[in-house]
């Protein structure tokens, strides 16, 4: 098979389904946090589109923070090493913090982020992931809000990339393995 053909994402979650689920998640989160102000943490880069869609539908007072982490480089398999590329400078002590992730695969990245932010003594700390790959989890991980559970496929689109590409796709697609 040609490289070009292998690198064409196949449809996994259509745009309409994504938008519907994001709206549901936003309502669920707004209900749970009623009467509280939330610090929503966008985990860069992959969750930037999900984050933008989600927060605009959350009927809550929020502030936004951005945390840059990198664990995959240009590969399809997690290195297991989490590198912070952009830290949050605002104090989180006493705040209600919601981490917004694109994908929980082995769970190591979210575990690392949760531990790092817990040390900053927030009043509460919860997590929201658009996609969870239950078969790939390597750590006991309770994700508070999950958009979709998927298999072990390597996905792209809706903010998520492969070697910097495909973030602009409005849907979630998957790439065949073997690159
Ligand atoms: P974990 O540490 O849970 O194994 O991996 C989490 C991070 O790896 C995600 O935030 C995401 O950036 C990246 N990742 C996990 N699975 C995929 C995937 O299927 N496609 C892409 N592009 N990135 C992934």
XYZ file of N, CA, C and O and ligand atoms in Angstrom:
740
model
N 0.838 -1.201 0.000
C 0.000 0.000 0.000
C 0.882 1.266 0.000
O 1.899 1.293 0.675
N 0.508 2.281 -0.770
C 1.345 3.481 -0.819
C 1.277 4.240 0.498
O 0.293 4.174 1.216
N 2.373 4.975 0.808
C 2.431 5.781 2.046
C 1.250 6.743 2.097
O 0.632 6.943 3.124
N 0.935 7.345 0.938
C -0.131 8.358 0.886
C -1.464 7.745 1.286
O -2.234 8.321 2.035
N -1.722 6.512 0.801
C -2.991 5.856 1.110
C -3.074 5.520 2.598
O -4.089 5.744 3.248
N -1.949 5.006 3.149
C -1.933 4.655 4.574
C -2.147 5.886 5.436
O -2.663 5.815 6.522
N -1.703 7.057 4.936
C -1.774 8.279 5.730
C -3.079 9.045 5.550
O -3.203 10.155 5.986
N -4.053 8.421 4.881
C -5.361 9.056 4.787
C -6.212 8.526 5.933
O -6.493 7.333 5.997
N -6.617 9.415 6.865
C -7.384 8.915 8.013
C -8.728 8.325 7.608
O -9.390 8.831 6.706
N -9.093 7.241 8.268
C -10.419 6.640 8.058
C -11.337 7.191 9.148
O -10.909 7.407 10.280
N -12.592 7.361 8.804
C -13.545 7.978 9.737
C -13.829 7.075 10.945
O -14.133 5.904 10.799
N -13.709 7.642 12.135
C -14.058 6.898 13.346
C -15.257 7.554 14.047
O -16.250 6.890 14.341
N -15.153 8.862 14.319
C -16.277 9.569 14.951
C -16.619 10.800 14.108
O -15.817 11.731 14.007
N -17.804 10.792 13.498
C -18.172 11.924 12.644
C -18.374 13.213 13.425
O -18.644 13.183 14.633
N -18.277 14.324 12.714
C -18.369 15.652 13.317
C -19.668 15.838 14.119
O -19.641 16.347 15.249
N -20.779 15.397 13.556
C -22.075 15.602 14.221
C -22.104 14.890 15.579
O -22.576 15.433 16.582
N -21.570 13.687 15.597
C -21.547 12.901 16.841
C -20.627 13.561 17.881
O -20.936 13.589 19.069
N -19.503 14.087 17.395
C -18.559 14.784 18.291
C -19.239 15.987 18.940
O -19.189 16.171 20.155
N -19.881 16.790 18.104
C -20.495 18.027 18.599
C -21.604 17.721 19.600
O -21.752 18.408 20.610
N -22.366 16.666 19.322
C -23.471 16.292 20.209
C -22.924 15.872 21.583
O -23.401 16.302 22.623
N -21.877 15.057 21.548
C -21.309 14.551 22.807
C -20.625 15.675 23.601
O -20.723 15.711 24.829
N -19.960 16.589 22.903
C -19.298 17.704 23.588
C -20.342 18.577 24.291
O -20.150 19.003 25.433
N -21.460 18.798 23.632
C -22.542 19.596 24.245
C -23.078 18.889 25.496
O -23.325 19.530 26.532
N -23.218 17.561 25.414
C -23.696 16.789 26.581
C -22.711 16.906 27.741
O -23.097 17.110 28.888
N -21.413 16.761 27.425
C -20.383 16.858 28.466
C -20.412 18.233 29.121
O -20.303 18.349 30.348
N -20.540 19.274 28.304
C -20.557 20.650 28.826
C -21.734 20.829 29.789
O -21.575 21.441 30.856
N -22.869 20.280 29.437
C -24.054 20.387 30.321
C -23.815 19.636 31.627
O -24.138 20.109 32.706
N -23.259 18.444 31.511
C -22.999 17.607 32.687
C -22.025 18.318 33.651
O -22.249 18.381 34.863
N -20.968 18.879 33.075
C -19.958 19.574 33.884
C -20.568 20.811 34.535
O -20.385 21.061 35.735
N -21.328 21.581 33.768
C -21.950 22.809 34.300
C -22.890 22.474 35.456
O -22.939 23.190 36.462
N -23.614 21.372 35.338
C -24.526 20.951 36.408
C -23.732 20.594 37.665
O -24.061 21.027 38.767
N -22.650 19.820 37.493
C -21.854 19.369 38.636
C -21.145 20.523 39.357
O -20.921 20.450 40.557
N -20.759 21.538 38.601
C -19.984 22.638 39.195
C -20.832 23.863 39.530
O -20.280 24.912 39.844
N -22.156 23.710 39.464
C -23.023 24.879 39.681
C -22.646 25.677 40.931
O -22.404 25.084 41.992
N -22.573 27.002 40.791
C -22.267 27.854 41.932
C -20.783 27.980 42.233
O -20.399 28.643 43.183
N -19.956 27.318 41.413
C -18.509 27.393 41.641
C -17.810 27.937 40.397
O -18.290 27.744 39.273
N -16.669 28.562 40.624
C -15.876 29.029 39.491
C -14.828 27.967 39.167
O -14.231 27.396 40.078
N -14.641 27.721 37.892
C -13.754 26.631 37.484
C -12.512 27.170 36.759
O -12.614 28.084 35.947
N -11.368 26.566 37.085
C -10.177 26.815 36.280
C -10.083 25.644 35.304
O -9.816 24.504 35.699
N -10.350 25.908 34.030
C -10.291 24.858 33.014
C -8.880 24.843 32.429
O -8.389 25.871 31.950
N -8.242 23.683 32.509
C -6.853 23.555 32.033
C -6.831 22.815 30.697
O -7.185 21.632 30.614
N -6.419 23.522 29.669
C -6.308 22.928 28.331
C -4.933 22.284 28.206
O -3.906 22.962 28.310
N -4.922 20.965 28.006
C -3.641 20.274 27.851
C -3.243 20.327 26.371
O -3.874 19.709 25.521
N -2.211 21.104 26.115
C -1.757 21.329 24.731
C -0.875 20.178 24.260
O -0.222 19.558 25.096
N -0.810 19.904 22.970
C -1.559 20.704 22.030
C -2.892 20.070 21.661
O -3.814 20.738 21.217
N -2.964 18.747 21.810
C -4.062 17.980 21.217
C -5.478 18.368 21.609
O -6.423 18.111 20.862
N -5.652 18.983 22.788
C -7.039 19.210 23.216
C -7.547 20.611 22.886
O -8.629 20.987 23.304
N -6.784 21.374 22.084
C -7.187 22.784 21.915
C -8.544 22.963 21.245
O -9.284 23.876 21.586
N -8.914 22.117 20.322
C -10.223 22.289 19.660
C -11.336 21.775 20.570
O -12.361 22.436 20.765
N -11.127 20.614 21.155
C -12.107 20.056 22.107
C -12.340 21.068 23.238
O -13.488 21.373 23.599
N -11.254 21.590 23.789
C -11.327 22.551 24.889
C -12.154 23.773 24.478
O -13.052 24.205 25.203
N -11.856 24.314 23.306
C -12.555 25.521 22.835
C -14.047 25.267 22.678
O -14.870 26.102 23.049
N -14.392 24.121 22.114
C -15.818 23.799 21.935
C -16.489 23.569 23.293
O -17.607 24.014 23.524
N -15.781 22.869 24.172
C -16.357 22.510 25.474
C -16.622 23.755 26.331
O -17.734 23.946 26.828
N -15.615 24.606 26.497
C -15.779 25.743 27.425
C -16.820 26.731 26.926
O -17.476 27.389 27.721
N -16.988 26.812 25.604
C -17.967 27.773 25.092
C -19.396 27.305 25.340
O -20.340 28.064 25.179
N -19.537 26.041 25.722
C -20.894 25.536 26.001
C -21.108 25.267 27.482
O -22.174 24.791 27.874
N -20.087 25.533 28.291
C -20.228 25.330 29.735
C -20.768 26.612 30.345
O -20.115 27.638 30.310
N -21.968 26.537 30.883
C -22.591 27.734 31.423
C -22.104 27.929 32.865
O -22.823 27.633 33.823
N -20.858 28.417 32.990
C -20.205 28.552 34.297
C -19.218 29.709 34.233
O -18.687 30.001 33.165
N -18.903 30.338 35.376
C -17.785 31.278 35.369
C -16.481 30.481 35.323
O -16.273 29.590 36.149
N -15.677 30.738 34.308
C -14.421 29.976 34.207
C -13.232 30.886 33.892
O -13.392 31.962 33.335
N -12.060 30.398 34.257
C -10.836 30.988 33.734
C -10.095 29.852 33.028
O -10.288 28.677 33.370
N -9.302 30.214 32.034
C -8.622 29.198 31.230
C -7.126 29.230 31.473
O -6.528 30.305 31.527
N -6.559 28.058 31.628
C -5.105 27.931 31.735
C -4.647 26.910 30.695
O -5.424 26.062 30.256
N -3.372 27.015 30.345
C -2.828 26.159 29.291
C -1.580 25.449 29.791
O -0.680 26.086 30.335
N -1.591 24.139 29.620
C -0.470 23.326 30.084
C 0.059 22.539 28.883
O -0.704 21.795 28.246
N 1.325 22.740 28.593
C 1.900 22.032 27.448
C 2.642 20.794 27.903
O 3.529 20.873 28.749
N 2.242 19.633 27.371
C 2.988 18.406 27.665
C 3.219 17.645 26.370
O 2.445 17.761 25.421
N 4.271 16.883 26.373
C 4.574 16.113 25.178
C 5.065 14.743 25.603
O 5.915 14.613 26.473
N 4.458 13.698 25.028
C 4.920 12.360 25.389
C 5.152 11.471 24.175
O 5.760 10.434 24.284
N 4.683 11.887 22.993
C 4.762 11.003 21.823
C 5.842 11.382 20.824
O 6.239 10.565 20.023
N 6.309 12.654 20.843
C 7.199 13.110 19.778
C 6.482 12.927 18.454
O 5.307 13.236 18.342
N 7.160 12.362 17.468
C 6.504 12.137 16.182
C 6.143 10.668 15.996
O 5.931 10.190 14.904
N 6.068 9.950 17.127
C 5.821 8.511 17.021
C 4.366 8.184 17.323
O 3.602 9.008 17.784
N 3.999 6.918 17.075
C 2.630 6.489 17.348
C 2.525 5.784 18.692
O 1.455 5.360 19.084
N 3.642 5.581 19.358
C 3.622 4.885 20.639
C 4.167 5.813 21.714
O 5.168 6.493 21.503
N 3.473 5.812 22.853
C 3.873 6.717 23.922
C 5.265 6.369 24.425
O 5.600 5.198 24.602
N 6.084 7.395 24.659
C 7.428 7.158 25.182
C 7.369 6.854 26.671
O 8.322 6.348 27.255
N 6.225 7.195 27.297
C 6.093 6.979 28.737
C 6.730 8.104 29.533
O 6.571 8.192 30.735
N 7.468 8.956 28.858
C 8.112 10.090 29.524
C 7.312 11.339 29.222
O 7.055 11.632 28.063
N 6.928 12.061 30.269
C 6.130 13.264 30.047
C 7.037 14.481 30.203
O 7.714 14.633 31.219
N 7.038 15.313 29.190
C 7.855 16.523 29.233
C 6.924 17.729 29.288
O 6.009 17.828 28.472
N 7.124 18.602 30.280
C 6.295 19.813 30.344
C 6.919 20.861 29.436
O 8.075 21.245 29.608
N 6.151 21.296 28.451
C 6.666 22.289 27.502
C 6.134 23.686 27.803
O 6.674 24.674 27.335
N 5.055 23.762 28.571
C 4.501 25.058 28.999
C 3.796 24.852 30.334
O 2.889 24.019 30.434
N 4.236 25.580 31.343
C 3.644 25.375 32.679
C 2.588 26.445 32.976
O 2.525 27.473 32.302
N 1.768 26.179 33.999
C 0.764 27.147 34.449
C 1.438 28.026 35.499
O 1.959 27.501 36.488
N 1.381 29.317 35.284
C 2.032 30.210 36.246
C 1.099 30.725 37.326
O 1.551 31.176 38.373
N -0.214 30.657 37.071
C -1.180 31.150 38.066
C -1.271 30.171 39.236
O -1.227 28.954 39.031
N -1.450 30.684 40.467
C -1.633 29.755 41.595
C -2.963 29.005 41.474
O -3.960 29.585 41.048
N -2.940 27.734 41.845
C -4.164 26.912 41.752
C -4.730 26.604 43.137
O -5.792 25.976 43.259
N -4.034 27.047 44.173
C -4.455 26.744 45.539
C -5.880 27.255 45.792
O -6.216 28.406 45.485
N -6.711 26.343 46.317
C -8.092 26.702 46.664
C -9.035 26.809 45.473
O -10.213 27.122 45.635
N -8.556 26.508 44.267
C -9.397 26.634 43.065
C -9.979 25.275 42.658
O -9.428 24.222 42.997
N -11.075 25.341 41.919
C -11.676 24.119 41.370
C -11.107 23.914 39.970
O -11.435 24.654 39.042
N -10.249 22.912 39.866
C -9.485 22.727 38.627
C -10.015 21.537 37.821
O -10.189 20.436 38.356
N -10.257 21.789 36.547
C -10.707 20.732 35.639
C -9.690 20.601 34.503
O -9.485 21.532 33.718
N -9.062 19.433 34.433
C -8.076 19.179 33.377
C -8.806 18.665 32.140
O -9.601 17.722 32.228
N -8.535 19.271 31.006
C -9.194 18.843 29.766
C -8.145 18.252 28.820
O -7.276 18.957 28.309
N -8.242 16.947 28.623
C -7.274 16.178 27.822
C -7.941 15.705 26.533
O -9.151 15.499 26.501
N -7.136 15.478 25.516
C -7.698 14.918 24.289
C -7.915 13.404 24.424
O -9.028 12.904 24.263
N -6.826 12.692 24.760
C -6.897 11.224 24.778
C -6.206 10.669 26.020
O -5.122 11.111 26.370
N -6.839 9.708 26.654
C -6.154 8.941 27.695
C -5.900 7.560 27.102
O -6.835 6.824 26.788
N -4.625 7.247 26.937
C -4.202 5.996 26.295
C -3.646 5.079 27.398
O -4.390 4.310 28.011
N -2.350 5.191 27.702
C -1.821 4.398 28.822
C -2.264 5.026 30.155
O -2.276 4.361 31.186
N -2.597 6.296 30.128
C -3.002 6.999 31.356
C -1.828 7.677 32.052
O -2.017 8.413 33.016
N -0.616 7.447 31.545
C 0.571 7.977 32.230
C 0.622 9.505 32.208
O 0.993 10.133 33.194
N 0.233 10.094 31.093
C 0.262 11.565 31.000
C -0.709 12.186 31.991
O -0.351 13.090 32.749
N -1.940 11.685 32.012
C -2.935 12.261 32.925
C -2.536 12.014 34.381
O -2.692 12.887 35.238
N -1.981 10.837 34.648
C -1.522 10.524 36.003
C -0.451 11.541 36.427
O -0.493 12.077 37.533
N 0.473 11.809 35.519
C 1.542 12.766 35.796
C 0.961 14.162 36.047
O 1.317 14.836 37.020
N 0.039 14.578 35.189
C -0.550 15.923 35.318
C -1.337 16.035 36.623
O -1.226 17.032 37.356
N -2.128 15.000 36.930
C -2.934 15.016 38.169
C -2.005 15.155 39.383
O -2.273 15.951 40.283
N -0.932 14.386 39.406
C -0.015 14.441 40.555
C 0.625 15.822 40.652
O 0.730 16.388 41.744
N 1.042 16.354 39.504
C 1.725 17.658 39.507
C 0.776 18.762 39.981
O 1.174 19.644 40.741
N -0.485 18.709 39.546
C -1.423 19.778 39.921
C -1.968 19.591 41.334
O -2.268 20.564 42.025
N -2.075 18.351 41.766
C -2.527 18.080 43.143
C -1.584 18.733 44.152
O -1.993 19.252 45.180
N -0.306 18.719 43.815
C 0.712 19.306 44.702
C 0.511 20.809 44.874
O 1.050 21.409 45.799
N -0.275 21.422 43.988
C -0.507 22.878 44.090
C -1.751 23.193 44.925
O -2.240 24.307 44.923
N -2.276 22.161 45.578
C -3.375 22.265 46.540
C -4.659 22.927 46.027
O -5.171 23.887 46.630
N -5.207 22.431 44.927
C -6.496 22.968 44.481
C -7.606 22.525 45.437
O -7.434 21.521 46.151
N -8.738 23.239 45.456
C -9.871 22.833 46.296
C -10.441 21.518 45.768
O -10.881 20.657 46.529
N -10.456 21.379 44.437
C -10.865 20.112 43.837
C -10.123 19.961 42.516
O -9.699 20.949 41.910
N -9.970 18.691 42.114
C -9.238 18.403 40.874
C -9.949 17.276 40.135
O -10.074 16.169 40.665
N -10.455 17.601 38.930
C -11.140 16.574 38.139
C -10.559 16.549 36.733
O -9.850 17.474 36.327
N -10.900 15.496 36.009
C -10.369 15.371 34.652
C -11.473 15.070 33.650
O -12.466 14.405 33.972
N -11.268 15.559 32.450
C -12.200 15.316 31.354
C -11.379 14.944 30.139
O -10.418 15.648 29.801
N -11.712 13.825 29.511
C -10.987 13.417 28.301
C -11.991 13.165 27.189
O -13.024 12.537 27.409
N -11.669 13.640 25.999
C -12.566 13.373 24.872
C -12.588 11.884 24.558
O -13.632 11.295 24.354
N -11.393 11.268 24.552
C -11.296 9.850 24.192
C -10.551 9.057 25.256
O -9.555 9.538 25.797
N -11.050 7.872 25.528
C -10.367 6.965 26.454
C -10.173 5.632 25.750
O -11.094 5.117 25.104
N -8.955 5.083 25.864
C -8.679 3.761 25.280
C -8.542 2.770 26.431
O -7.428 2.544 26.934
N -9.633 2.168 26.892
C -9.582 1.319 28.090
C -8.608 0.149 27.972
O -7.968 -0.227 28.947
N -8.454 -0.397 26.762
C -7.557 -1.570 26.587
C -6.085 -1.194 26.791
O -5.246 -2.067 26.993
N -5.777 0.097 26.682
C -4.371 0.530 26.726
C -3.936 1.035 28.089
O -2.743 1.276 28.307
N -4.884 1.189 29.007
C -4.563 1.777 30.312
C -3.502 0.959 31.044
O -3.608 -0.257 31.139
N -2.493 1.655 31.579
C -1.429 0.961 32.317
C -1.449 1.350 33.779
O -0.584 0.968 34.544
N -2.382 2.216 34.152
C -2.438 2.676 35.520
C -3.904 2.798 35.913
O -4.754 3.018 35.054
N -4.200 2.606 37.183
C -5.568 2.789 37.679
C -5.930 4.248 37.484
O -5.331 5.124 38.106
N -6.851 4.518 36.621
C -7.123 5.912 36.284
C -8.626 6.145 36.313
O -9.357 5.495 35.580
N -9.065 7.063 37.151
C -10.471 7.430 37.142
C -10.611 8.746 36.407
O -10.191 9.782 36.908
N -11.158 8.702 35.207
C -11.392 9.943 34.467
C -12.833 10.350 34.759
O -13.753 9.549 34.608
N -13.024 11.589 35.220
C -14.354 11.995 35.685
C -15.363 12.172 34.551
O -16.536 11.851 34.706
N -14.911 12.719 33.434
C -15.806 12.930 32.291
C -15.136 12.371 31.051
O -14.009 12.738 30.731
N -15.845 11.475 30.356
C -15.281 10.836 29.161
C -16.233 11.044 27.984
O -17.439 10.773 28.097
N -15.662 11.505 26.866
C -16.488 11.692 25.670
C -16.842 10.366 25.037
O -18.019 9.985 24.934
N -15.816 9.619 24.634
C -16.018 8.330 23.962
C -14.948 7.344 24.417
O -13.793 7.729 24.588
N -15.361 6.090 24.545
C -14.376 5.017 24.737
C -14.111 4.421 23.362
O -15.055 4.122 22.626
N -12.828 4.259 23.025
C -12.485 3.707 21.714
C -11.526 2.531 21.894
O -11.076 2.256 23.006
N -11.175 1.886 20.782
C -10.225 0.767 20.831
C -8.797 1.305 20.897
O -8.574 2.437 21.318
N -7.859 0.504 20.413
C -6.453 0.914 20.557
C -5.937 1.625 19.305
O -4.740 1.857 19.160
N -6.837 1.965 18.380
C -6.388 2.593 17.145
C -5.702 3.946 17.364
O -5.984 4.611 18.355
N -4.810 4.317 16.460
C -4.134 5.615 16.543
C -5.003 6.639 15.822
O -5.241 6.538 14.624
N -5.483 7.609 16.577
C -6.451 8.552 16.015
C -5.842 9.924 15.738
O -4.831 10.309 16.342
N -6.486 10.624 14.835
C -6.089 12.003 14.493
C -7.361 12.813 14.242
O -8.451 12.268 14.122
N -7.180 14.129 14.147
C -8.307 15.019 13.828
C -8.857 15.700 15.062
O -8.533 15.338 16.191
N -9.663 16.736 14.851
C -10.296 17.481 15.938
C -9.239 17.932 16.959
O -9.409 17.776 18.157
N -8.114 18.434 16.450
C -7.038 18.936 17.310
C -5.888 17.968 17.493
O -4.779 18.362 17.860
N -6.135 16.698 17.239
C -5.135 15.642 17.499
C -4.328 15.391 16.217
O -4.907 15.273 15.132
N -3.010 15.271 16.363
C -2.158 15.202 15.170
C -1.419 13.882 15.005
O -1.362 13.054 15.920
N -0.827 13.736 13.838
C 0.258 12.784 13.655
C 1.382 13.572 12.992
O 1.197 14.104 11.891
N 2.522 13.691 13.673
C 3.661 14.466 13.181
C 3.217 15.867 12.737
O 3.617 16.348 11.680
N 2.345 16.469 13.533
C 1.925 17.844 13.266
C 0.773 17.984 12.289
O 0.226 19.066 12.099
N 0.370 16.869 11.673
C -0.689 16.948 10.650
C -2.058 16.497 11.190
O -2.138 15.818 12.205
N -3.079 16.847 10.465
C -4.470 16.403 10.642
C -5.237 17.082 11.777
O -6.388 16.733 12.026
N -4.620 18.044 12.478
C -5.335 18.689 13.590
C -6.604 19.388 13.117
O -7.556 19.542 13.868
N -6.601 19.847 11.872
C -7.702 20.666 11.368
C -8.940 19.861 10.979
O -9.995 20.441 10.718
N -8.846 18.547 10.935
C -10.004 17.744 10.531
C -11.153 17.930 11.533
O -10.925 17.910 12.731
N -12.383 18.083 11.067
C -13.501 18.304 11.992
C -14.019 17.013 12.629
O -14.908 17.051 13.467
N -13.457 15.877 12.220
C -13.891 14.580 12.749
C -12.696 13.842 13.360
O -11.560 14.266 13.213
N -12.979 12.746 14.063
C -11.895 11.872 14.537
C -11.745 10.733 13.528
O -12.711 10.037 13.208
N -10.519 10.599 13.030
C -10.231 9.501 12.114
C -9.125 8.640 12.709
O -8.544 8.999 13.734
N -8.843 7.520 12.069
C -7.727 6.704 12.556
C -6.778 6.388 11.408
O -7.172 6.368 10.239
N -5.522 6.183 11.784
C -4.504 5.848 10.791
C -4.125 4.393 10.956
O -4.062 3.890 12.085
N -3.856 3.755 9.836
C -3.403 2.372 9.938
C -1.999 2.348 10.509
O -1.186 3.212 10.189
N -1.703 1.373 11.352
C -0.382 1.266 11.988
C 0.654 0.833 10.950
O 0.312 0.396 9.866
N 1.935 0.975 11.317
C 2.991 0.464 10.453
C 3.826 1.532 9.793
O 4.320 1.337 8.691
N 3.906 2.729 10.425
C 4.733 3.793 9.833
C 6.119 3.768 10.439
O 6.269 3.468 11.590
P -0.937 8.386 27.549
O 0.077 9.014 28.438
O -2.299 8.236 28.182
O -0.447 7.090 26.970
O -1.071 9.309 26.291
C -1.728 10.511 26.341
C -1.318 11.420 25.237
O -0.757 10.714 24.127
C -2.545 12.120 24.690
O -2.751 13.331 25.344
C -2.193 12.312 23.239
O -1.511 13.529 23.071
C -1.273 11.161 22.910
N -2.033 10.076 22.277
C -2.558 8.965 22.849
N -3.201 8.209 21.942
C -3.080 8.891 20.783
C -3.583 8.650 19.460
O -4.276 7.679 19.160
N -3.276 9.587 18.521
C -2.524 10.698 18.792
N -2.283 11.524 17.797
N -2.052 10.949 20.024
C -2.339 10.060 20.986
